[in-house]
Amino acid sequence: MNPQLDEQSSQCPEPTDRPDLWPWSAHRKDDGELMLGGIGVSDIAKQYGTPIYLMDMDDLEGRATVWASAMAEDFWPGYGLSGGSAYYAAKAMMSVKIAQTVTSCGMGIDTASLGELRCALAAGVDPNLIGLHGNNKPESAIVEAIQAGESGIGRIVVDSFGEIDLIDKIANKLGRSAKVMVRVTTGVHAGGHEFIATAHEDQKFGLSLHTGAAKAAVTEISQRSHLKFIGLHAHIGSQIYDLEAFARSAEKLLGLVADLAESGIETEEVDLGGGYAIAYTGDDKLAPSQQEVTTKLAEAVRTTCENLDIPVPRVSIEPGRSVVGPTTITLYEVGTVKDVPIGEGRNRLYVSVNGGMSDNIRPALYQANYTATLANRTSSTPLVPARVVGGHCESGDIIVRNVLLPADVKAGDLLAVPCTGAYGHSMASNYNMFPRPGTLGIKANEAHWLVRPETCADIFSRDPYYRSEEAEAKES
């Protein structure tokens, strides 16, 4: 094997080197075993199997608490503001226990589907702390949102003129009033891959500030007897490092608040969305902290409202990835290992694991970069350029494109991929009929399923023509 290092490859940082990439409790034993929540990954693999998502529950609680506290502190009315709150973006990763955990720490829940809404309600979340997004909400979701609790959920975010009619019609039929916000396309461009930038005009979300559609939608809502306009919403993208982009979006929204005020329409709240970045590899720079984000937003809101001479509305945000992303690692078992020549006298180690794009689609979908480390032992062999791949029938089934791994990595070893709490589980699929991994919550030397792993029986349960050997044997 050629030990020459690929210039695009780098070693996965240890928890002591880049703790921002790892759950709080992650550390190594002297023999190299990776520990999480006081439990070794080898013991986890033996008892619960792989692939598996491992979530540090103390880390989740800590991050949720910091986001809620930072918003409450920086937007404290004593500072001349009107209060602030943080809603957890359920699309990042959702389960009943996760919803209960983040709301117990002071966050609300932002949902974007009937399933996410039902999950939040099943978790016992106060309906007033729940929001519902979506560019094409089904009537069933709107009905449940309006019927929840004594007065419906706290906010339904209107995304089109057609939804104004639909929500008003349903509220009228139910004899209730729906609290709504309007999603505004501000024109502020930010984020990584173009698929996750959401504030430009040519895309499916929101109503344009530039064309006047957003203002027209608010005006229309204010004339409906079964709709209560409570505020404006904007989301400019995902995986954003540049806090100035959020400040510019806030200025745009508050400009519309001032415009509406001149028409006699009061805006109680503005929601500045989410999209706050996290680091995924040792090559990524440190992401802004929660306090840096909220301080920047508070400064922008305070200054803009003073310049526009308008009352300061309440401010909310919707972090998801930055709450749950670093809390979780994915643990895989190594299978086939190939030493592949890649030209110019160089080789690359292709390390196949028992998962793949079905449990982490982001590298294939967004060209997202991850890293990986040997998790069950130490190695004294040289580091070599490697690529971690899955077992799917796709050449693009790549989990980690470029990483340095020990030359002696072999079948049966365990690899850990950090920062998979956001979108690993929630975007998982059954491609090639792979069962989706479970998510195991770990806290104080104890483990419990947050979402159990699927089995082949779960997959086949939807196929009315599937006949198991056991069923045929019983009937014969």
Short mmCIF file of C-alpha atoms in Angstrom, two decimals:
data_model
loop_
_atom_site.label_atom_id
_atom_site.label_comp_id
_atom_site.label_asym_id
_atom_site.label_seq_id
_atom_site.Cartn_x
_atom_site.Cartn_y
_atom_site.Cartn_z
CA MET A 1 0.00 0.00 0.00
CA ASN A 2 1.24 3.45 -0.91
CA PRO A 3 1.51 5.51 2.29
CA GLN A 4 1.49 8.81 0.39
CA LEU A 5 -1.21 11.07 1.83
CA ASP A 6 -3.97 12.51 -0.35
CA GLU A 7 -3.75 16.29 -0.16
CA GLN A 8 -7.53 16.46 0.15
CA SER A 9 -7.68 13.96 2.98
CA SER A 10 -7.35 14.76 6.66
CA GLN A 11 -7.47 12.81 9.88
CA CYS A 12 -10.61 12.91 11.98
CA PRO A 13 -9.94 15.17 15.00
CA GLU A 14 -10.11 13.58 18.41
CA PRO A 15 -12.74 14.81 20.89
CA THR A 16 -9.97 16.55 22.82
CA ASP A 17 -8.82 18.40 19.68
CA ARG A 18 -12.18 19.51 18.24
CA PRO A 19 -14.85 18.98 20.89
CA ASP A 20 -17.31 20.92 18.72
CA LEU A 21 -17.49 17.89 16.39
CA TRP A 22 -18.33 15.39 19.12
CA PRO A 23 -21.00 14.80 21.76
CA TRP A 24 -20.05 16.24 25.14
CA SER A 25 -19.33 12.87 26.75
CA ALA A 26 -17.22 11.45 23.91
CA HIS A 27 -13.68 10.41 24.87
CA ARG A 28 -11.17 7.63 24.34
CA LYS A 29 -10.02 4.97 26.77
CA ASP A 30 -6.31 4.14 26.89
CA ASP A 31 -6.86 1.22 24.49
CA GLY A 32 -8.45 3.51 21.92
CA GLU A 33 -12.05 2.51 22.57
CA LEU A 34 -14.43 5.40 21.95
CA MET A 35 -16.78 6.04 24.88
CA LEU A 36 -20.13 7.81 24.82
CA GLY A 37 -22.19 8.49 27.92
CA GLY A 38 -19.88 6.18 29.84
CA ILE A 39 -20.45 3.20 27.50
CA GLY A 40 -17.92 1.77 25.05
CA VAL A 41 -18.87 1.53 21.39
CA SER A 42 -17.85 -2.15 21.25
CA ASP A 43 -20.38 -2.98 23.97
CA ILE A 44 -23.01 -0.94 22.17
CA ALA A 45 -22.33 -2.76 18.90
CA LYS A 46 -22.57 -6.17 20.58
CA GLN A 47 -25.81 -5.41 22.43
CA TYR A 48 -27.67 -3.22 19.95
CA GLY A 49 -26.07 -3.90 16.59
CA THR A 50 -24.85 -1.61 13.82
CA PRO A 51 -25.32 0.65 11.97
CA ILE A 52 -26.75 2.78 14.73
CA TYR A 53 -27.17 6.44 15.62
CA LEU A 54 -25.89 7.19 19.14
CA MET A 55 -27.21 10.35 20.82
CA ASP A 56 -25.77 11.95 23.96
CA MET A 57 -28.93 13.05 25.81
CA ASP A 58 -27.05 15.36 28.18
CA ASP A 59 -25.59 17.12 25.15
CA LEU A 60 -29.05 17.55 23.62
CA GLU A 61 -30.39 19.00 26.86
CA GLY A 62 -27.43 21.35 27.15
CA ARG A 63 -27.67 22.71 23.61
CA ALA A 64 -31.43 23.21 23.83
CA THR A 65 -31.06 25.02 27.15
CA VAL A 66 -28.33 27.31 25.82
CA TRP A 67 -30.39 28.30 22.75
CA ALA A 68 -33.48 29.03 24.84
CA SER A 69 -31.48 30.93 27.46
CA ALA A 70 -29.51 32.96 24.93
CA MET A 71 -32.69 34.17 23.22
CA ALA A 72 -34.35 34.98 26.53
CA GLU A 73 -31.30 36.91 27.74
CA ASP A 74 -30.38 38.89 24.62
CA PHE A 75 -33.99 39.86 23.89
CA TRP A 76 -34.85 40.61 27.53
CA PRO A 77 -37.34 43.52 27.71
CA GLY A 78 -35.02 45.20 30.16
CA TYR A 79 -32.67 45.78 27.24
CA GLY A 80 -35.36 47.64 25.33
CA LEU A 81 -36.54 44.59 23.39
CA SER A 82 -39.74 42.56 23.56
CA GLY A 83 -38.60 39.07 24.40
CA GLY A 84 -37.21 36.21 22.36
CA SER A 85 -37.72 32.49 21.96
CA ALA A 86 -36.21 29.53 20.14
CA TYR A 87 -38.21 26.86 18.33
CA TYR A 88 -36.53 23.52 17.63
CA ALA A 89 -36.73 22.68 13.91
CA ALA A 90 -38.18 19.18 14.06
CA LYS A 91 -37.10 18.34 10.52
CA ALA A 92 -33.52 17.92 11.79
CA MET A 93 -34.45 14.89 13.92
CA MET A 94 -37.78 14.19 15.59
CA SER A 95 -39.17 11.70 18.08
CA VAL A 96 -41.49 11.93 21.07
CA LYS A 97 -38.60 11.86 23.53
CA ILE A 98 -36.63 14.50 21.62
CA ALA A 99 -39.68 16.79 21.54
CA GLN A 100 -40.17 16.32 25.28
CA THR A 101 -36.50 16.97 25.96
CA VAL A 102 -36.08 20.21 24.01
CA THR A 103 -39.34 21.71 25.24
CA SER A 104 -38.47 20.86 28.85
CA CYS A 105 -35.36 22.97 28.24
CA GLY A 106 -37.41 26.01 27.17
CA MET A 107 -37.73 25.62 23.40
CA GLY A 108 -40.83 25.45 21.22
CA ILE A 109 -41.25 23.07 18.27
CA ASP A 110 -41.31 24.05 14.61
CA THR A 111 -43.01 21.36 12.50
CA ALA A 112 -43.26 21.00 8.73
CA SER A 113 -45.62 18.06 8.20
CA LEU A 114 -48.62 16.26 9.65
CA GLY A 115 -46.29 13.60 11.07
CA GLU A 116 -44.07 16.11 12.85
CA LEU A 117 -47.12 17.96 14.18
CA ARG A 118 -48.68 14.75 15.51
CA CYS A 119 -45.38 13.76 17.10
CA ALA A 120 -45.15 17.09 18.94
CA LEU A 121 -48.74 16.81 20.16
CA ALA A 122 -48.23 13.17 21.18
CA ALA A 123 -45.22 14.31 23.21
CA GLY A 124 -47.54 16.55 25.22
CA VAL A 125 -46.02 19.78 23.93
CA ASP A 126 -48.12 22.86 24.73
CA PRO A 127 -49.89 23.66 21.42
CA ASN A 128 -49.05 27.33 21.94
CA LEU A 129 -45.37 26.37 21.57
CA ILE A 130 -45.86 24.65 18.21
CA GLY A 131 -45.60 26.11 14.71
CA LEU A 132 -46.52 24.56 11.36
CA HIS A 133 -44.62 25.27 8.15
CA GLY A 134 -44.91 23.94 4.63
CA ASN A 135 -45.44 25.16 1.10
CA ASN A 136 -48.24 22.64 0.43
CA LYS A 137 -49.84 21.80 3.75
CA PRO A 138 -52.47 19.05 3.58
CA GLU A 139 -55.91 19.91 4.91
CA SER A 140 -55.53 17.21 7.56
CA ALA A 141 -52.51 19.01 9.04
CA ILE A 142 -54.30 22.37 9.05
CA VAL A 143 -57.35 20.81 10.73
CA GLU A 144 -55.23 19.26 13.49
CA ALA A 145 -53.29 22.49 13.95
CA ILE A 146 -56.46 24.54 14.42
CA GLN A 147 -58.15 21.95 16.63
CA ALA A 148 -55.17 21.43 18.95
CA GLY A 149 -55.70 22.51 22.54
CA GLU A 150 -58.14 25.24 23.48
CA SER A 151 -57.18 27.67 20.73
CA GLY A 152 -55.04 25.83 18.20
CA ILE A 153 -51.27 25.83 17.80
CA GLY A 154 -49.28 29.00 18.29
CA ARG A 155 -48.65 29.71 14.60
CA ILE A 156 -49.40 28.48 11.11
CA VAL A 157 -46.95 29.96 8.63
CA VAL A 158 -48.78 30.96 5.45
CA ASP A 159 -46.75 30.23 2.32
CA SER A 160 -49.14 31.22 -0.50
CA PHE A 161 -52.33 33.11 -1.27
CA GLY A 162 -54.13 29.80 -1.77
CA GLU A 163 -53.37 28.87 1.83
CA ILE A 164 -55.06 32.04 3.06
CA ASP A 165 -58.32 30.83 1.59
CA LEU A 166 -57.79 27.25 2.73
CA ILE A 167 -56.91 28.04 6.34
CA ASP A 168 -59.71 30.59 6.61
CA LYS A 169 -62.21 28.09 5.20
CA ILE A 170 -61.16 25.34 7.60
CA ALA A 171 -61.12 27.68 10.63
CA ASN A 172 -64.59 28.91 9.71
CA LYS A 173 -65.88 25.34 9.43
CA LEU A 174 -64.38 24.45 12.82
CA GLY A 175 -65.70 27.60 14.45
CA ARG A 176 -62.24 28.72 15.46
CA SER A 177 -59.68 31.40 14.65
CA ALA A 178 -56.21 30.47 13.33
CA LYS A 179 -53.09 32.38 14.35
CA VAL A 180 -50.94 32.88 11.25
CA MET A 181 -47.61 34.30 10.17
CA VAL A 182 -46.55 35.06 6.59
CA ARG A 183 -43.37 33.58 5.17
CA VAL A 184 -41.45 36.31 3.38
CA THR A 185 -38.86 35.81 0.65
CA THR A 186 -36.43 38.56 1.62
CA GLY A 187 -33.96 38.20 -1.25
CA VAL A 188 -31.05 37.69 1.15
CA HIS A 189 -28.97 34.81 -0.22
CA ALA A 190 -27.03 32.62 2.19
CA GLY A 191 -26.13 29.03 2.87
CA GLY A 192 -24.12 26.23 1.34
CA HIS A 193 -25.46 24.09 -1.50
CA GLU A 194 -28.08 25.77 -3.74
CA PHE A 195 -30.67 23.20 -2.66
CA ILE A 196 -30.62 24.57 0.90
CA ALA A 197 -30.64 28.31 0.06
CA THR A 198 -34.24 29.39 0.53
CA ALA A 199 -34.48 33.19 0.28
CA HIS A 200 -33.92 33.78 -3.44
CA GLU A 201 -36.95 34.51 -5.63
CA ASP A 202 -36.80 31.47 -7.95
CA GLN A 203 -37.80 28.73 -5.50
CA LYS A 204 -40.88 27.24 -3.92
CA PHE A 205 -41.01 28.88 -0.49
CA GLY A 206 -42.59 32.11 0.65
CA LEU A 207 -44.07 35.32 -0.73
CA SER A 208 -41.86 37.97 -2.27
CA LEU A 209 -40.98 41.12 -0.40
CA HIS A 210 -39.65 42.73 -3.60
CA THR A 211 -42.84 42.31 -5.63
CA GLY A 212 -45.17 43.30 -2.80
CA ALA A 213 -46.74 39.85 -2.55
CA ALA A 214 -45.85 39.50 1.14
CA LYS A 215 -47.52 42.78 2.07
CA ALA A 216 -50.56 41.91 -0.04
CA ALA A 217 -50.87 38.59 1.77
CA VAL A 218 -50.78 40.26 5.18
CA THR A 219 -53.40 42.78 4.04
CA GLU A 220 -55.63 39.95 2.84
CA ILE A 221 -55.23 38.05 6.11
CA SER A 222 -56.13 41.13 8.16
CA GLN A 223 -59.49 41.21 6.39
CA ARG A 224 -60.41 37.61 7.22
CA SER A 225 -62.56 37.11 10.29
CA HIS A 226 -61.20 33.63 11.10
CA LEU A 227 -57.52 34.49 10.73
CA LYS A 228 -55.38 36.40 13.20
CA PHE A 229 -52.18 37.87 11.78
CA ILE A 230 -49.42 37.65 14.39
CA GLY A 231 -46.18 38.12 12.48
CA LEU A 232 -43.67 37.65 9.69
CA HIS A 233 -41.29 34.81 9.05
CA ALA A 234 -38.15 34.40 6.94
CA HIS A 235 -35.68 31.57 6.39
CA ILE A 236 -32.64 32.33 4.26
CA GLY A 237 -30.91 28.95 4.00
CA SER A 238 -28.95 26.36 5.93
CA GLN A 239 -25.42 25.78 7.20
CA ILE A 240 -24.77 29.54 7.36
CA TYR A 241 -21.61 30.90 9.01
CA ASP A 242 -22.13 34.55 8.03
CA LEU A 243 -24.17 36.25 10.76
CA GLU A 244 -24.40 39.42 8.67
CA ALA A 245 -26.81 37.56 6.39
CA PHE A 246 -29.22 37.08 9.30
CA ALA A 247 -28.86 40.75 10.23
CA ARG A 248 -29.69 41.82 6.66
CA SER A 249 -32.72 39.53 6.61
CA ALA A 250 -33.90 41.00 9.93
CA GLU A 251 -33.57 44.52 8.49
CA LYS A 252 -35.65 43.50 5.46
CA LEU A 253 -38.40 41.99 7.62
CA LEU A 254 -38.50 44.97 9.95
CA GLY A 255 -38.79 47.26 6.95
CA LEU A 256 -41.98 45.41 6.06
CA VAL A 257 -43.12 45.73 9.69
CA ALA A 258 -42.77 49.52 9.36
CA ASP A 259 -44.60 49.48 6.02
CA LEU A 260 -47.47 47.49 7.52
CA ALA A 261 -47.65 49.84 10.51
CA GLU A 262 -48.27 52.75 8.16
CA SER A 263 -51.28 50.79 6.89
CA GLY A 264 -52.52 50.27 10.44
CA ILE A 265 -51.46 46.61 10.71
CA GLU A 266 -49.56 45.62 13.84
CA THR A 267 -46.87 42.91 13.73
CA GLU A 268 -46.46 41.18 17.09
CA GLU A 269 -43.53 38.94 16.17
CA VAL A 270 -40.86 38.32 13.57
CA ASP A 271 -39.28 34.90 13.17
CA LEU A 272 -35.80 34.99 11.66
CA GLY A 273 -35.68 31.27 10.90
CA GLY A 274 -32.77 28.91 11.39
CA GLY A 275 -29.87 27.65 9.34
CA TYR A 276 -27.05 28.23 11.85
CA ALA A 277 -23.91 26.32 10.87
CA ILE A 278 -22.01 23.58 12.64
CA ALA A 279 -18.57 22.17 11.81
CA TYR A 280 -18.44 18.67 10.33
CA THR A 281 -14.72 18.03 9.82
CA GLY A 282 -11.40 19.21 11.20
CA ASP A 283 -11.00 21.39 8.12
CA ASP A 284 -14.13 23.40 8.97
CA LYS A 285 -13.78 26.58 10.97
CA LEU A 286 -15.51 26.97 14.31
CA ALA A 287 -19.16 27.90 13.90
CA PRO A 288 -20.60 30.93 15.71
CA SER A 289 -21.80 30.11 19.22
CA GLN A 290 -25.41 30.41 20.30
CA GLN A 291 -24.61 33.59 22.22
CA GLU A 292 -22.81 35.12 19.24
CA VAL A 293 -25.86 34.45 17.07
CA THR A 294 -28.43 35.88 19.47
CA THR A 295 -26.30 38.91 20.34
CA LYS A 296 -25.89 39.73 16.65
CA LEU A 297 -29.61 39.36 16.00
CA ALA A 298 -30.53 41.50 19.02
CA GLU A 299 -28.19 44.28 17.89
CA ALA A 300 -29.66 44.22 14.38
CA VAL A 301 -33.25 44.28 15.62
CA ARG A 302 -32.64 47.04 18.16
CA THR A 303 -30.75 49.28 15.73
CA THR A 304 -33.19 48.77 12.85
CA CYS A 305 -36.26 49.46 14.97
CA GLU A 306 -34.64 52.64 16.29
CA ASN A 307 -33.81 53.78 12.75
CA LEU A 308 -37.33 53.03 11.53
CA ASP A 309 -38.92 54.47 14.68
CA ILE A 310 -41.16 51.44 15.20
CA PRO A 311 -42.00 49.38 18.30
CA VAL A 312 -39.75 46.36 18.74
CA PRO A 313 -41.64 43.12 18.01
CA ARG A 314 -41.00 39.83 19.76
CA VAL A 315 -38.31 37.80 17.98
CA SER A 316 -38.08 34.06 17.49
CA ILE A 317 -35.67 31.74 15.68
CA GLU A 318 -35.71 28.08 14.60
CA PRO A 319 -32.39 26.25 15.13
CA GLY A 320 -32.37 22.54 14.38
CA ARG A 321 -29.02 21.29 13.10
CA SER A 322 -27.15 23.37 15.70
CA VAL A 323 -29.25 21.81 18.48
CA VAL A 324 -29.04 18.15 17.56
CA GLY A 325 -26.25 17.77 14.97
CA PRO A 326 -23.17 17.34 17.19
CA THR A 327 -25.06 15.32 19.83
CA THR A 328 -24.96 12.19 17.70
CA ILE A 329 -22.50 9.86 15.98
CA THR A 330 -23.22 7.02 13.57
CA LEU A 331 -21.47 3.77 14.37
CA TYR A 332 -20.71 1.33 11.53
CA GLU A 333 -19.01 -2.04 11.24
CA VAL A 334 -16.36 -2.42 8.56
CA GLY A 335 -16.84 -5.16 5.94
CA THR A 336 -14.92 -5.24 2.67
CA VAL A 337 -11.65 -3.29 2.44
CA LYS A 338 -10.04 -2.66 -0.97
CA ASP A 339 -6.71 -1.06 -1.84
CA VAL A 340 -7.48 0.73 -5.13
CA PRO A 341 -4.91 2.43 -7.42
CA ILE A 342 -6.02 5.97 -8.30
CA GLY A 343 -3.23 7.03 -10.65
CA GLU A 344 0.16 8.71 -10.43
CA GLY A 345 1.46 5.91 -8.26
CA ARG A 346 -1.11 6.53 -5.54
CA ASN A 347 -3.65 4.24 -3.91
CA ARG A 348 -6.84 4.81 -1.94
CA LEU A 349 -8.31 2.47 0.65
CA TYR A 350 -12.00 1.85 0.01
CA VAL A 351 -13.57 0.93 3.32
CA SER A 352 -17.09 -0.49 2.99
CA VAL A 353 -19.41 -0.35 6.00
CA ASN A 354 -22.80 -1.87 6.76
CA GLY A 355 -24.78 1.28 6.02
CA GLY A 356 -24.51 4.00 3.43
CA MET A 357 -26.62 6.56 1.63
CA SER A 358 -29.77 5.07 3.16
CA ASP A 359 -28.71 6.34 6.60
CA ASN A 360 -26.87 9.49 5.44
CA ILE A 361 -27.97 10.86 2.07
CA ARG A 362 -26.37 14.27 2.53
CA PRO A 363 -23.00 13.48 0.91
CA ALA A 364 -24.78 12.24 -2.22
CA LEU A 365 -27.47 14.93 -2.20
CA TYR A 366 -25.48 18.02 -1.16
CA GLN A 367 -21.86 16.87 -1.53
CA ALA A 368 -21.66 17.34 2.24
CA ASN A 369 -18.35 16.51 3.88
CA TYR A 370 -18.03 14.24 6.91
CA THR A 371 -15.14 12.57 8.65
CA ALA A 372 -14.64 9.19 10.34
CA THR A 373 -12.38 7.53 12.88
CA LEU A 374 -11.45 4.03 13.94
CA ALA A 375 -13.54 3.69 17.10
CA ASN A 376 -12.81 0.31 18.72
CA ARG A 377 -9.01 0.31 19.06
CA THR A 378 -5.74 2.12 18.47
CA SER A 379 -3.39 1.45 15.58
CA SER A 380 0.31 2.09 15.11
CA THR A 381 0.20 1.66 11.33
CA PRO A 382 0.59 4.65 8.99
CA LEU A 383 -2.40 6.75 8.03
CA VAL A 384 -3.45 6.33 4.41
CA PRO A 385 -5.97 8.07 2.12
CA ALA A 386 -9.32 6.33 2.49
CA ARG A 387 -12.90 6.62 1.35
CA VAL A 388 -15.75 5.29 3.48
CA VAL A 389 -18.50 3.84 1.32
CA GLY A 390 -21.77 2.02 1.84
CA GLY A 391 -23.22 -1.20 0.51
CA HIS A 392 -25.76 0.25 -1.92
CA CYS A 393 -25.89 -0.37 -5.64
CA GLU A 394 -24.64 3.15 -6.45
CA SER A 395 -21.11 4.39 -7.15
CA GLY A 396 -22.14 7.62 -5.43
CA ASP A 397 -22.85 5.74 -2.19
CA ILE A 398 -20.11 7.59 -0.32
CA ILE A 399 -20.28 8.47 3.37
CA VAL A 400 -16.86 10.11 3.77
CA ARG A 401 -15.12 11.09 0.54
CA ASN A 402 -11.61 11.75 1.84
CA VAL A 403 -10.25 10.78 5.22
CA LEU A 404 -7.02 9.39 6.65
CA LEU A 405 -7.45 6.00 8.33
CA PRO A 406 -4.94 3.48 9.70
CA ALA A 407 -3.57 1.19 7.01
CA ASP A 408 -4.60 -1.91 8.97
CA VAL A 409 -8.34 -1.13 9.18
CA LYS A 410 -10.10 -4.44 8.64
CA ALA A 411 -13.40 -6.26 8.61
CA GLY A 412 -15.03 -6.22 12.03
CA ASP A 413 -13.57 -2.86 13.04
CA LEU A 414 -15.93 -0.08 14.09
CA LEU A 415 -15.95 3.36 12.48
CA ALA A 416 -17.59 6.40 14.05
CA VAL A 417 -18.85 9.32 11.96
CA PRO A 418 -19.56 12.43 14.08
CA CYS A 419 -22.16 15.17 13.60
CA THR A 420 -24.95 12.99 12.23
CA GLY A 421 -27.71 14.02 14.63
CA ALA A 422 -29.23 16.35 12.06
CA TYR A 423 -30.81 14.81 8.98
CA GLY A 424 -29.22 11.36 9.25
CA HIS A 425 -32.27 9.72 10.78
CA SER A 426 -34.83 12.14 9.37
CA MET A 427 -33.70 11.70 5.75
CA ALA A 428 -33.01 7.97 5.99
CA SER A 429 -34.58 5.62 3.45
CA ASN A 430 -35.08 1.96 2.64
CA TYR A 431 -33.12 2.12 -0.61
CA ASN A 432 -32.14 -1.41 -1.70
CA MET A 433 -34.52 -2.50 1.08
CA PHE A 434 -32.00 -1.59 3.77
CA PRO A 435 -33.72 -1.32 7.17
CA ARG A 436 -33.21 2.11 8.71
CA PRO A 437 -30.97 2.23 11.80
CA GLY A 438 -32.35 3.01 15.22
CA THR A 439 -31.38 5.97 17.37
CA LEU A 440 -30.09 5.05 20.82
CA GLY A 441 -30.17 7.67 23.56
CA ILE A 442 -27.30 7.42 26.05
CA LYS A 443 -27.20 9.13 29.42
CA ALA A 444 -25.27 8.39 32.61
CA ASN A 445 -24.10 4.88 31.63
CA GLU A 446 -27.57 3.84 30.48
CA ALA A 447 -28.98 3.44 26.99
CA HIS A 448 -32.54 3.38 25.64
CA TRP A 449 -34.09 3.47 22.20
CA LEU A 450 -35.42 6.83 21.06
CA VAL A 451 -36.44 5.19 17.81
CA ARG A 452 -35.97 1.45 17.47
CA PRO A 453 -34.18 0.03 14.40
CA GLU A 454 -36.24 -1.29 11.54
CA THR A 455 -36.27 -4.93 10.54
CA CYS A 456 -36.92 -6.52 7.17
CA ALA A 457 -40.31 -7.48 8.58
CA ASP A 458 -41.08 -3.76 9.02
CA ILE A 459 -40.29 -3.15 5.37
CA PHE A 460 -42.32 -6.10 4.12
CA SER A 461 -45.29 -5.24 6.36
CA ARG A 462 -46.43 -2.72 3.75
CA ASP A 463 -46.37 -5.28 0.92
CA PRO A 464 -49.68 -7.19 0.83
CA TYR A 465 -48.17 -9.79 -1.51
CA TYR A 466 -45.19 -10.63 0.68
CA ARG A 467 -45.32 -14.13 2.13
CA SER A 468 -42.78 -15.05 4.78
CA GLU A 469 -41.45 -18.59 5.03
CA GLU A 470 -42.83 -18.73 8.58
CA ALA A 471 -46.35 -17.86 7.42
CA GLU A 472 -46.24 -20.40 4.60
CA ALA A 473 -44.99 -23.07 6.99
CA LYS A 474 -47.88 -22.44 9.39
CA GLU A 475 -50.46 -22.77 6.62
CA SER A 476 -48.99 -25.95 5.11
#
